[in-house]
């Protein structure tokens, strides 16, 4: 056929309209072979160009691309740093850990909160130095100030090491306690009541025995969660063995102590390797809960809070926060118990670290455990009292120390504080009256439980009374009488507990300190220290010295307690030097009319100091506030802002500070 005169000239590489309509290959001649064979007109038309739109996989496609680019940039920087610091094994381990592990989200500072502690304490050191400098020269004063500089030094000897190397789910090569020791322990648990299965009623002896068999005699694949539960449980069992029980079972005390260290180290290593994609199963939630409760005696609370927060998320995914109240099955009972344990730990860690709890109260419909029923008497009443105290802690944070609460006028905060104080006092009366069927202060573990409750109560009461402003504040560090009385009582209880518990069992005393300081911030020490300086009360200084001495033995076994002891002892030393210089100034001063002793010397030095207003203090208020960020066993450098909002402007009666 003849070429179509209307057709566009070929050679542009376009297929004809007929071939495109028939979806066949065109040889792009004019006319093409297909059109010649079909005896049809071969025409090629040029349609208008249409703008092609890229198909997006999701609305966040561009955002995800940007995130990937930023991650690649950070990875490239990490690799460059690794090459530049190839001698540092901790950095290499961090790079090889991979992004799928819970432990990968942690850094490895020399100790928790070091950066914020050092940054916010430098001004404190200068103010202390200026305060001590107002008194006659003493070499001890320079030593005290040097000690203060030491506790904010990034190279402090109290530093904690980095988290252990990632396991990558391979824990078969880790050491374990001997089989003979485990078998004797399990047989003892079957015939006797132990603290582990009493404190965690959702963990049964038979279930725990099966998990031990999975770890020691694996016939199939053993999960990482089961490995953690076994090591955490054995650690608690061995740790609670008294010398009488060790002798009764024919065990070696040194072997038991070594097994405690082995199990605790295994929990530390395995917890870091927990995946961020765990299924919301009872076993995984239990593993996270026991990991946090075991690790808190050995490492930093910030990572333990991450474990508990993750457990709280899994509880929500599993629906534990909305369990039916009518169900009486054993499975639902265990789920209810483990949920309220996770809730309690979540609120405790959040209260101590200045964060909001993961589980919102308005979304919880699961009923509280029943006693008797879900938990046994008499321990069950103590557990319910613990839940009540945790709920009050949450109220204290929301109504007194949250960002919204601090914006309230003093009258509102005073009214709220009085209501919360009444609730705390009522809770203590119920506990002391023997609601739980026991007498607090009896021998054994009841002594520790009773003293722990009392110490927690007076510490919380100190926090509540602290927000009540004085009608007339004579001294900038002065607090109301109720606050001062509660703080003194808390320190006296701490010292009394040391006399009852510390001399008999160092391990029990160490756990007592960890658990009481976990429940609430230990601020009474700071209140008493401030009053000692403000009022010139050497009795308060002596009380501080006894508190420092009570931490000495436990500080040798726990890095976190060692840090707390170091800070407390340093500030006690500063107070001691201040009083010594005041006495020296008193001796040098000419005795005349109106001479008022040590307090007059202190008042004179305060008058000579360049205060800007009546709200200024020897240590500036924001500095005192920042100190609280780190006094609770080193709570993490990333928490400075959160804790500051939690205990915001803590040492001002009106919460209005000047830098």
XYZ file of C-alpha atoms in Angstrom:
659
model
C 0.000 0.000 0.000
C 1.057 3.600 -0.523
C 2.334 5.665 2.352
C -0.268 7.832 4.034
C 0.426 11.445 3.161
C -1.246 12.660 6.404
C 1.004 10.556 8.580
C 3.842 12.236 10.349
C 7.300 11.464 9.068
C 8.780 8.416 10.746
C 12.228 8.067 12.110
C 11.367 9.464 15.488
C 11.114 6.006 16.909
C 7.332 6.099 17.430
C 5.020 3.114 16.983
C 1.985 3.600 14.759
C -1.496 4.048 16.211
C -2.712 0.671 14.928
C 0.142 -1.316 16.468
C -0.245 0.501 19.749
C -3.975 -0.199 19.770
C -3.396 -3.870 18.953
C -0.476 -3.967 21.446
C 1.878 -5.577 18.950
C 5.421 -4.779 18.016
C 5.822 -2.134 15.300
C 8.870 -1.994 13.015
C 8.393 1.771 12.920
C 8.598 2.036 9.146
C 6.238 4.101 7.037
C 4.015 2.220 6.475
C 4.916 -0.512 8.935
C 4.867 -4.163 7.971
C 1.850 -4.919 10.172
C -0.294 -2.264 8.510
C 0.802 -3.394 5.053
C -0.155 -6.984 5.858
C -3.529 -5.903 7.254
C -4.066 -3.479 4.357
C -4.922 -0.597 6.662
C -3.767 2.954 6.800
C -0.613 3.378 8.879
C -0.888 6.562 10.864
C 1.131 7.934 13.728
C -0.310 10.805 15.713
C 1.519 12.782 18.320
C -0.668 13.285 21.371
C -0.183 16.027 23.974
C 2.494 15.374 26.563
C 1.026 14.391 29.926
C 2.819 15.064 33.183
C 3.530 11.767 34.876
C 2.973 11.622 38.629
C 5.107 9.361 40.763
C 3.109 6.794 42.668
C 3.780 7.135 46.400
C 3.830 3.951 48.426
C 2.555 5.830 51.479
C 1.799 9.457 52.419
C 5.023 9.481 54.485
C 7.201 8.269 51.625
C 9.256 11.456 51.380
C 9.550 11.687 55.172
C 10.779 8.109 55.433
C 13.365 8.758 52.718
C 14.642 11.739 54.710
C 14.828 9.638 57.872
C 16.808 6.948 56.060
C 19.215 9.557 54.717
C 19.796 10.932 58.211
C 20.369 7.423 59.573
C 22.874 6.678 56.845
C 24.652 9.920 57.698
C 24.846 8.956 61.374
C 26.032 5.476 60.457
C 28.740 6.952 58.270
C 29.853 9.176 61.148
C 29.916 6.184 63.519
C 32.074 4.237 61.093
C 34.447 7.166 60.754
C 34.669 7.475 64.531
C 35.263 3.735 64.795
C 38.166 3.940 62.381
C 39.589 6.916 64.234
C 39.183 5.189 67.601
C 39.767 1.580 66.644
C 41.325 0.931 70.049
C 37.982 1.473 71.811
C 36.103 -1.857 72.097
C 32.962 -0.315 73.598
C 32.370 1.821 70.497
C 32.839 -1.160 68.193
C 30.393 -3.222 70.218
C 27.893 -0.395 69.979
C 28.125 -0.313 66.189
C 27.860 -4.084 65.839
C 24.876 -4.279 68.170
C 22.375 -3.388 65.461
C 19.211 -1.290 65.709
C 16.826 -4.117 66.647
C 17.850 -4.460 70.285
C 16.521 -2.634 73.296
C 20.015 -2.028 74.617
C 21.077 -0.245 71.436
C 19.138 2.832 72.508
C 21.533 3.398 75.403
C 24.780 5.266 75.269
C 27.778 4.480 77.430
C 28.600 7.496 79.600
C 31.102 7.115 82.397
C 28.274 7.314 84.875
C 24.624 8.152 84.636
C 23.786 11.805 84.491
C 27.413 12.862 84.560
C 27.050 15.598 81.950
C 24.079 17.353 83.566
C 25.472 16.781 87.061
C 28.778 18.373 86.144
C 27.180 21.242 84.248
C 24.716 22.200 86.962
C 27.062 21.643 89.894
C 29.835 23.979 88.744
C 27.865 27.001 89.916
C 27.157 25.227 93.203
C 30.870 24.734 93.803
C 31.484 28.443 93.234
C 28.733 29.430 95.659
C 29.958 27.005 98.339
C 33.476 28.333 97.878
C 32.205 31.887 98.283
C 30.218 30.926 101.381
C 33.141 29.164 103.042
C 35.364 32.057 102.045
C 33.331 34.431 104.214
C 34.758 32.689 107.286
C 38.383 32.676 108.544
C 40.895 30.782 106.456
C 41.154 27.057 106.980
C 42.934 24.441 104.950
C 39.990 22.089 105.520
C 37.758 24.494 103.636
C 39.894 24.214 100.530
C 39.836 20.440 100.856
C 36.037 20.458 101.137
C 35.632 22.621 98.051
C 38.087 20.397 96.196
C 35.927 17.427 97.144
C 32.914 19.174 95.670
C 34.830 19.687 92.450
C 35.705 16.000 92.485
C 32.078 14.827 92.550
C 31.326 16.839 89.401
C 34.517 15.734 87.655
C 33.718 13.648 84.542
C 36.590 11.364 85.466
C 35.114 10.479 88.845
C 36.073 7.133 90.260
C 32.415 6.441 90.934
C 31.770 6.000 87.252
C 29.783 3.034 86.086
C 30.893 1.011 83.122
C 29.042 0.611 79.849
C 26.351 -1.950 79.258
C 27.620 -5.450 78.428
C 28.141 -6.685 74.907
C 25.060 -7.734 72.974
C 24.307 -11.469 73.049
C 22.536 -11.719 69.674
C 20.134 -14.294 71.176
C 23.039 -16.733 71.737
C 23.222 -17.362 75.473
C 24.193 -21.029 75.418
C 27.811 -20.304 76.330
C 27.065 -18.233 79.431
C 27.995 -19.752 82.810
C 25.205 -21.025 85.047
C 24.967 -22.140 88.683
C 25.693 -25.818 89.183
C 22.875 -28.287 88.577
C 23.197 -29.740 92.063
C 22.670 -26.303 93.607
C 19.621 -25.616 91.428
C 18.057 -29.023 92.134
C 18.452 -28.597 95.905
C 17.006 -25.101 95.658
C 13.944 -26.230 93.683
C 13.296 -29.086 96.094
C 13.456 -26.631 98.975
C 10.962 -24.312 97.227
C 8.462 -27.157 96.789
C 8.262 -27.748 100.530
C 8.835 -24.243 101.936
C 7.569 -20.700 101.428
C 10.148 -18.475 99.756
C 10.155 -14.755 99.208
C 10.323 -15.016 95.410
C 7.063 -16.915 94.999
C 5.425 -14.884 97.756
C 6.331 -11.511 96.259
C 5.515 -12.658 92.709
C 2.386 -14.820 93.158
C 1.883 -15.066 89.386
C 5.077 -17.163 89.199
C 4.447 -20.749 90.348
C 7.055 -23.231 91.547
C 5.977 -25.835 88.977
C 6.189 -23.349 86.099
C 9.576 -22.107 87.264
C 10.854 -25.694 87.542
C 9.854 -26.400 83.929
C 11.695 -23.281 82.779
C 14.802 -24.422 84.659
C 14.577 -27.739 82.814
C 14.381 -25.873 79.493
C 17.578 -23.994 80.327
C 19.579 -26.848 81.883
C 18.209 -29.759 79.810
C 17.055 -28.208 76.521
C 15.147 -30.609 74.266
C 14.234 -27.765 71.922
C 14.839 -24.065 71.475
C 14.817 -22.098 74.737
C 13.525 -18.549 74.514
C 15.520 -15.588 75.772
C 12.602 -14.634 78.026
C 12.710 -18.034 79.752
C 16.473 -17.662 80.210
C 15.954 -14.275 81.882
C 13.157 -15.536 84.137
C 15.260 -18.499 85.297
C 18.351 -16.435 86.081
C 16.360 -13.669 87.747
C 14.441 -16.176 89.860
C 17.559 -18.085 90.902
C 19.308 -14.822 91.743
C 16.477 -13.852 94.091
C 16.281 -17.330 95.642
C 20.025 -17.563 96.322
C 20.141 -14.009 97.626
C 17.381 -14.682 100.159
C 19.019 -17.817 101.567
C 20.000 -17.265 105.177
C 23.008 -18.957 106.728
C 20.684 -21.410 108.470
C 19.082 -22.464 105.183
C 22.490 -22.815 103.528
C 23.620 -25.105 106.343
C 20.343 -27.046 106.247
C 20.727 -27.769 102.534
C 24.420 -28.584 102.880
C 25.475 -25.797 100.527
C 28.671 -23.811 100.337
C 28.105 -20.143 101.205
C 30.834 -19.048 98.786
C 29.215 -21.012 95.961
C 25.823 -19.443 96.702
C 27.323 -15.939 96.673
C 29.116 -16.684 93.405
C 25.881 -18.000 91.890
C 24.113 -14.739 92.786
C 26.729 -12.811 90.813
C 26.531 -15.241 87.869
C 22.739 -15.029 87.611
C 22.684 -11.246 87.979
C 25.324 -10.869 85.256
C 23.314 -13.152 82.960
C 20.201 -11.030 83.468
C 22.151 -7.868 82.703
C 23.549 -9.286 79.488
C 20.330 -10.914 78.311
C 18.105 -7.907 79.055
C 20.177 -5.728 76.732
C 19.494 -8.173 73.910
C 15.710 -8.129 74.237
C 14.225 -7.292 70.856
C 12.043 -4.259 70.314
C 9.573 -6.515 68.500
C 8.591 -8.880 71.309
C 5.179 -10.492 71.109
C 2.747 -9.398 73.854
C 2.885 -12.719 75.716
C 2.770 -13.379 79.451
C 6.285 -14.844 79.392
C 7.798 -11.805 77.667
C 6.083 -9.367 80.030
C 7.250 -11.390 83.031
C 10.809 -11.441 81.669
C 10.838 -7.645 81.336
C 9.416 -7.194 84.838
C 11.906 -9.543 86.508
C 14.778 -8.064 84.495
C 14.034 -4.586 85.800
C 13.588 -5.726 89.408
C 16.850 -7.718 89.306
C 18.962 -5.215 87.379
C 18.069 -2.227 89.527
C 20.345 -3.550 92.269
C 23.306 -3.504 89.914
C 22.953 -0.913 87.181
C 21.235 2.304 86.217
C 17.525 3.014 86.725
C 17.163 4.675 83.326
C 17.549 1.403 81.443
C 15.321 -0.399 83.944
C 12.665 2.232 83.279
C 12.933 1.411 79.570
C 12.311 -2.259 80.365
C 9.274 -1.471 82.499
C 7.913 0.980 79.927
C 8.218 -1.703 77.267
C 6.444 -4.169 79.563
C 3.659 -1.605 80.024
C 3.315 -1.270 76.254
C 3.066 -5.053 75.891
C 0.420 -5.108 78.644
C -1.642 -2.675 76.610
C -1.186 -4.698 73.436
C -2.222 -7.859 75.283
C -5.261 -6.120 76.784
C -4.173 -6.596 80.396
C -5.360 -3.080 81.242
C -8.953 -4.063 80.406
C -9.315 -7.548 81.826
C -12.870 -8.658 82.658
C -13.704 -8.475 86.332
C -16.102 -11.418 86.208
C -13.502 -13.963 85.103
C -12.167 -16.256 87.829
C -9.768 -18.346 85.742
C -6.222 -18.786 87.003
C -4.842 -17.376 83.747
C -6.758 -14.099 84.093
C -5.743 -13.917 87.765
C -2.060 -14.140 86.842
C -2.495 -11.565 84.081
C -4.225 -9.193 86.517
C -1.435 -9.565 89.063
C 1.395 -9.052 86.603
C -0.394 -6.015 85.163
C -0.613 -4.273 88.544
C 3.022 -5.104 89.236
C 4.019 -3.490 85.948
C 1.777 -0.503 86.689
C 3.369 -0.032 90.115
C 6.912 -0.244 88.772
C 6.036 2.085 85.898
C 4.710 4.779 88.248
C 7.641 4.352 90.677
C 10.323 4.691 88.018
C 8.476 7.570 86.368
C 8.065 9.391 89.691
C 11.744 8.984 90.465
C 12.962 9.922 86.998
C 10.583 12.815 86.416
C 8.604 11.215 83.597
C 4.937 10.607 82.976
C 3.788 6.991 83.435
C 3.347 4.873 80.324
C -0.050 3.521 81.393
C -2.700 6.286 81.550
C -5.078 5.948 84.488
C -8.159 6.907 82.501
C -7.703 3.880 80.235
C -7.393 1.240 83.003
C -10.486 -0.810 83.823
C -8.766 -3.891 85.270
C -9.835 -4.359 88.888
C -7.307 -4.315 91.722
C -6.261 -7.743 93.067
C -8.429 -9.115 95.842
C -7.151 -10.173 99.253
C -7.924 -12.872 100.085
C -8.509 -14.345 96.672
C -5.953 -13.166 94.136
C -3.231 -12.764 96.778
C -2.801 -14.530 100.096
C -3.024 -13.089 103.579
C -1.072 -11.507 105.209
C 1.279 -10.543 102.386
C -1.606 -9.494 100.145
C -2.606 -6.580 102.361
C 0.951 -5.299 102.233
C 0.887 -5.524 98.448
C -2.388 -3.579 98.282
C -0.926 -0.943 100.636
C 2.025 -0.671 98.268
C -0.362 -0.033 95.371
C -2.119 2.653 97.430
C 1.199 4.384 98.115
C 2.106 4.268 94.434
C -1.231 5.849 93.555
C -0.544 8.644 96.045
C 2.879 9.222 94.495
C 1.176 9.703 91.155
C -1.216 12.222 92.719
C 1.677 14.119 94.312
C 3.361 14.452 90.946
C 0.200 15.519 89.122
C -1.062 18.002 91.714
C 2.172 19.476 93.070
C 5.167 18.941 90.799
C 3.943 18.628 87.229
C 4.373 21.578 84.896
C 0.696 22.470 85.107
C 0.656 22.194 88.906
C 3.601 24.552 89.322
C 1.701 27.249 87.447
C -0.988 27.294 90.143
C -1.059 30.088 92.760
C 0.406 29.375 96.214
C -3.051 29.154 97.799
C -4.084 26.321 95.474
C -0.830 24.426 96.002
C -1.130 24.802 99.767
C -4.664 23.449 99.734
C -3.647 20.504 97.557
C -0.655 19.764 99.776
C -2.830 19.679 102.889
C -5.279 17.247 101.259
C -2.448 14.973 100.107
C -0.841 15.101 103.550
C -4.119 13.954 105.103
C -4.280 11.050 102.651
C -0.710 10.048 103.465
C -1.356 10.174 107.203
C -4.516 8.083 106.808
C -2.588 5.522 104.773
C 0.085 5.275 107.461
C -2.509 4.877 110.222
C -4.053 1.970 108.312
C -0.651 0.332 107.945
C 0.402 0.824 111.555
C -2.977 -0.370 112.829
C -2.143 -3.790 111.448
C -4.381 -3.858 108.387
C -2.069 -6.398 106.801
C -2.250 -8.758 109.759
C 1.341 -8.136 110.814
C 3.124 -5.890 113.239
C 5.595 -3.646 111.412
C 8.953 -3.894 113.056
C 8.906 -7.604 113.737
C 11.917 -9.771 112.969
C 13.144 -10.923 109.571
C 11.810 -9.537 106.316
C 8.906 -7.839 108.147
C 11.414 -5.488 109.757
C 12.711 -4.364 106.381
C 9.186 -4.035 104.968
C 7.939 -2.002 107.924
C 10.937 0.332 108.000
C 10.805 0.743 104.220
C 7.154 1.773 104.383
C 7.835 4.264 107.186
C 10.793 5.788 105.359
C 8.812 6.083 102.135
C 5.903 7.702 103.992
C 7.993 10.427 105.644
C 9.921 11.070 102.437
C 6.673 11.627 100.549
C 5.382 13.774 103.392
C 8.516 15.909 103.103
C 7.824 16.402 99.401
C 4.217 17.379 100.083
C 4.961 19.861 102.882
C 7.767 21.481 100.910
C 5.368 23.304 98.589
C 3.653 25.083 101.505
C 5.086 28.624 101.658
C 5.977 30.312 104.924
C 3.997 33.308 106.117
C 7.254 35.034 106.959
C 10.502 33.559 105.657
C 13.317 34.809 107.861
C 16.020 32.832 106.090
C 16.063 31.864 102.395
C 16.735 28.198 103.235
C 14.025 28.014 105.851
C 11.140 25.528 105.425
C 7.899 25.057 107.317
C 8.034 23.181 110.605
C 6.018 20.230 109.282
C 8.441 19.759 106.390
C 11.463 19.941 108.669
C 9.918 17.506 111.144
C 9.108 14.988 108.384
C 12.637 15.245 106.963
C 14.257 14.669 110.357
C 11.995 11.703 111.031
C 12.917 10.167 107.668
C 16.636 10.354 108.457
C 16.057 8.929 111.935
C 14.152 6.002 110.404
C 17.014 5.452 107.962
C 19.470 5.287 110.852
C 17.146 3.095 112.929
C 16.769 0.685 110.022
C 20.555 0.491 109.771
C 20.764 -0.523 113.427
C 18.112 -3.218 112.957
C 19.017 -4.543 109.511
C 22.477 -3.407 108.479
C 24.436 -5.094 111.250
C 22.791 -8.468 110.646
C 22.821 -8.776 106.852
C 24.678 -6.558 104.378
C 22.727 -7.970 101.419
C 19.365 -7.173 103.020
C 20.564 -3.669 103.873
C 21.702 -3.047 100.315
C 18.334 -4.161 98.944
C 16.578 -1.995 101.531
C 18.406 1.100 100.300
C 17.730 0.304 96.655
C 14.042 -0.345 97.145
C 13.325 2.614 99.414
C 15.185 5.017 97.149
C 13.433 3.522 94.141
C 10.014 4.201 95.665
C 10.552 7.939 96.044
C 13.323 10.577 95.816
C 15.398 10.776 98.988
C 15.119 14.541 99.507
C 15.017 14.695 103.334
C 18.830 14.745 103.385
C 18.853 17.985 101.394
C 16.150 19.535 103.578
C 18.060 18.771 106.781
C 21.331 19.983 105.239
C 19.700 23.280 104.246
C 18.231 23.750 107.719
C 21.563 22.982 109.374
C 23.168 25.829 107.431
C 20.197 28.170 107.801
C 19.645 27.681 111.538
C 23.171 26.796 112.623
C 21.844 23.549 114.094
C 24.728 21.208 114.850
C 22.249 18.518 115.875
C 21.071 18.360 112.267
C 24.669 18.142 111.108
C 25.230 15.208 113.463
C 22.101 13.542 112.059
C 23.525 13.934 108.550
C 26.766 12.333 109.681
C 24.944 9.287 111.038
C 23.069 8.936 107.751
C 26.328 9.038 105.807
C 27.788 6.350 108.072
C 24.758 4.110 107.515
C 25.532 3.949 103.788
C 29.182 2.991 104.223
C 28.885 -0.806 104.131
C 26.393 -0.922 101.247
C 28.523 1.535 99.258
C 31.238 -1.114 99.052
C 28.859 -3.508 97.261
C 26.882 -1.224 94.957
C 28.258 1.445 92.571
C 25.011 3.417 92.726
C 24.993 3.496 96.532
C 28.694 4.382 96.442
C 27.850 7.427 94.364
C 25.076 8.440 96.764
C 27.399 7.948 99.740
C 30.108 10.019 98.064
C 27.762 12.949 97.430
C 26.235 12.840 100.909
C 29.602 12.584 102.638
C 30.984 15.479 100.601
C 28.154 17.801 101.541
C 28.385 16.694 105.152
C 32.066 17.592 105.028
C 31.215 21.031 103.653
C 28.731 21.566 106.478
C 31.299 20.428 109.019
C 33.897 22.863 107.688
C 31.355 25.678 107.704
C 30.534 25.080 111.365
C 34.211 24.764 112.298
C 34.971 28.108 110.679
C 32.005 29.689 112.423
C 33.335 28.491 115.787
C 36.773 29.812 114.885
C 35.286 33.191 114.032
C 33.382 33.189 117.312
C 36.596 32.681 119.279
C 38.337 35.502 117.420
C 35.455 37.923 117.789
C 35.561 40.338 120.688
C 32.838 39.399 123.128
C 30.405 42.281 123.404
C 26.792 43.118 123.912
C 24.491 41.443 121.428
C 26.852 38.578 120.696
C 24.706 35.589 119.778
C 27.136 32.722 119.292
C 27.543 30.600 116.180
C 24.226 31.589 114.645
C 25.067 35.292 114.924
C 28.328 34.666 113.089
C 26.424 32.880 110.351
C 23.818 35.625 110.156
C 26.557 38.238 109.882
C 28.183 36.368 107.016
C 24.812 36.023 105.317
C 24.270 39.769 105.658
C 27.629 40.489 104.048
C 26.909 38.250 101.067
C 25.664 39.939 97.870
C 22.051 38.693 97.839
C 19.849 40.215 95.174
C 16.568 39.745 97.036
C 14.930 37.945 99.891
C 14.593 34.849 97.739
C 18.336 34.471 97.127
C 20.141 31.727 99.010
C 23.646 30.571 99.791
C 23.289 28.039 97.017
C 21.104 29.549 94.257
C 17.686 27.936 94.068
C 18.030 26.595 90.509
C 21.323 25.044 91.571
C 19.642 23.177 94.428
C 16.964 22.076 91.985
C 19.492 20.732 89.505
C 21.246 18.841 92.298
C 18.085 16.803 92.777
C 18.401 15.577 89.208
C 21.344 13.444 90.214
C 20.983 12.726 93.912
C 18.684 9.811 93.230
C 21.399 7.269 92.326
C 22.253 8.908 89.003
C 19.086 8.900 86.994
C 20.448 9.662 83.558
C 21.835 12.697 81.819
C 18.895 12.804 79.430
C 16.541 13.398 82.357
C 17.723 16.814 83.525
C 14.826 18.664 81.920
C 12.222 16.091 82.917
C 13.310 15.930 86.542
C 13.563 19.694 86.670
C 9.927 19.943 85.611
C 9.020 17.191 88.070
C 10.687 18.727 91.113
C 10.652 22.084 89.406
C 12.158 24.929 91.391
C 12.120 22.660 94.411
C 13.868 24.680 97.026
C 11.847 27.849 96.720
C 8.809 28.169 98.914
C 7.096 30.195 96.190
C 8.652 28.327 93.223
C 9.778 31.614 91.709
C 13.535 31.627 91.224
C 16.200 34.021 90.159
C 19.331 32.769 88.475
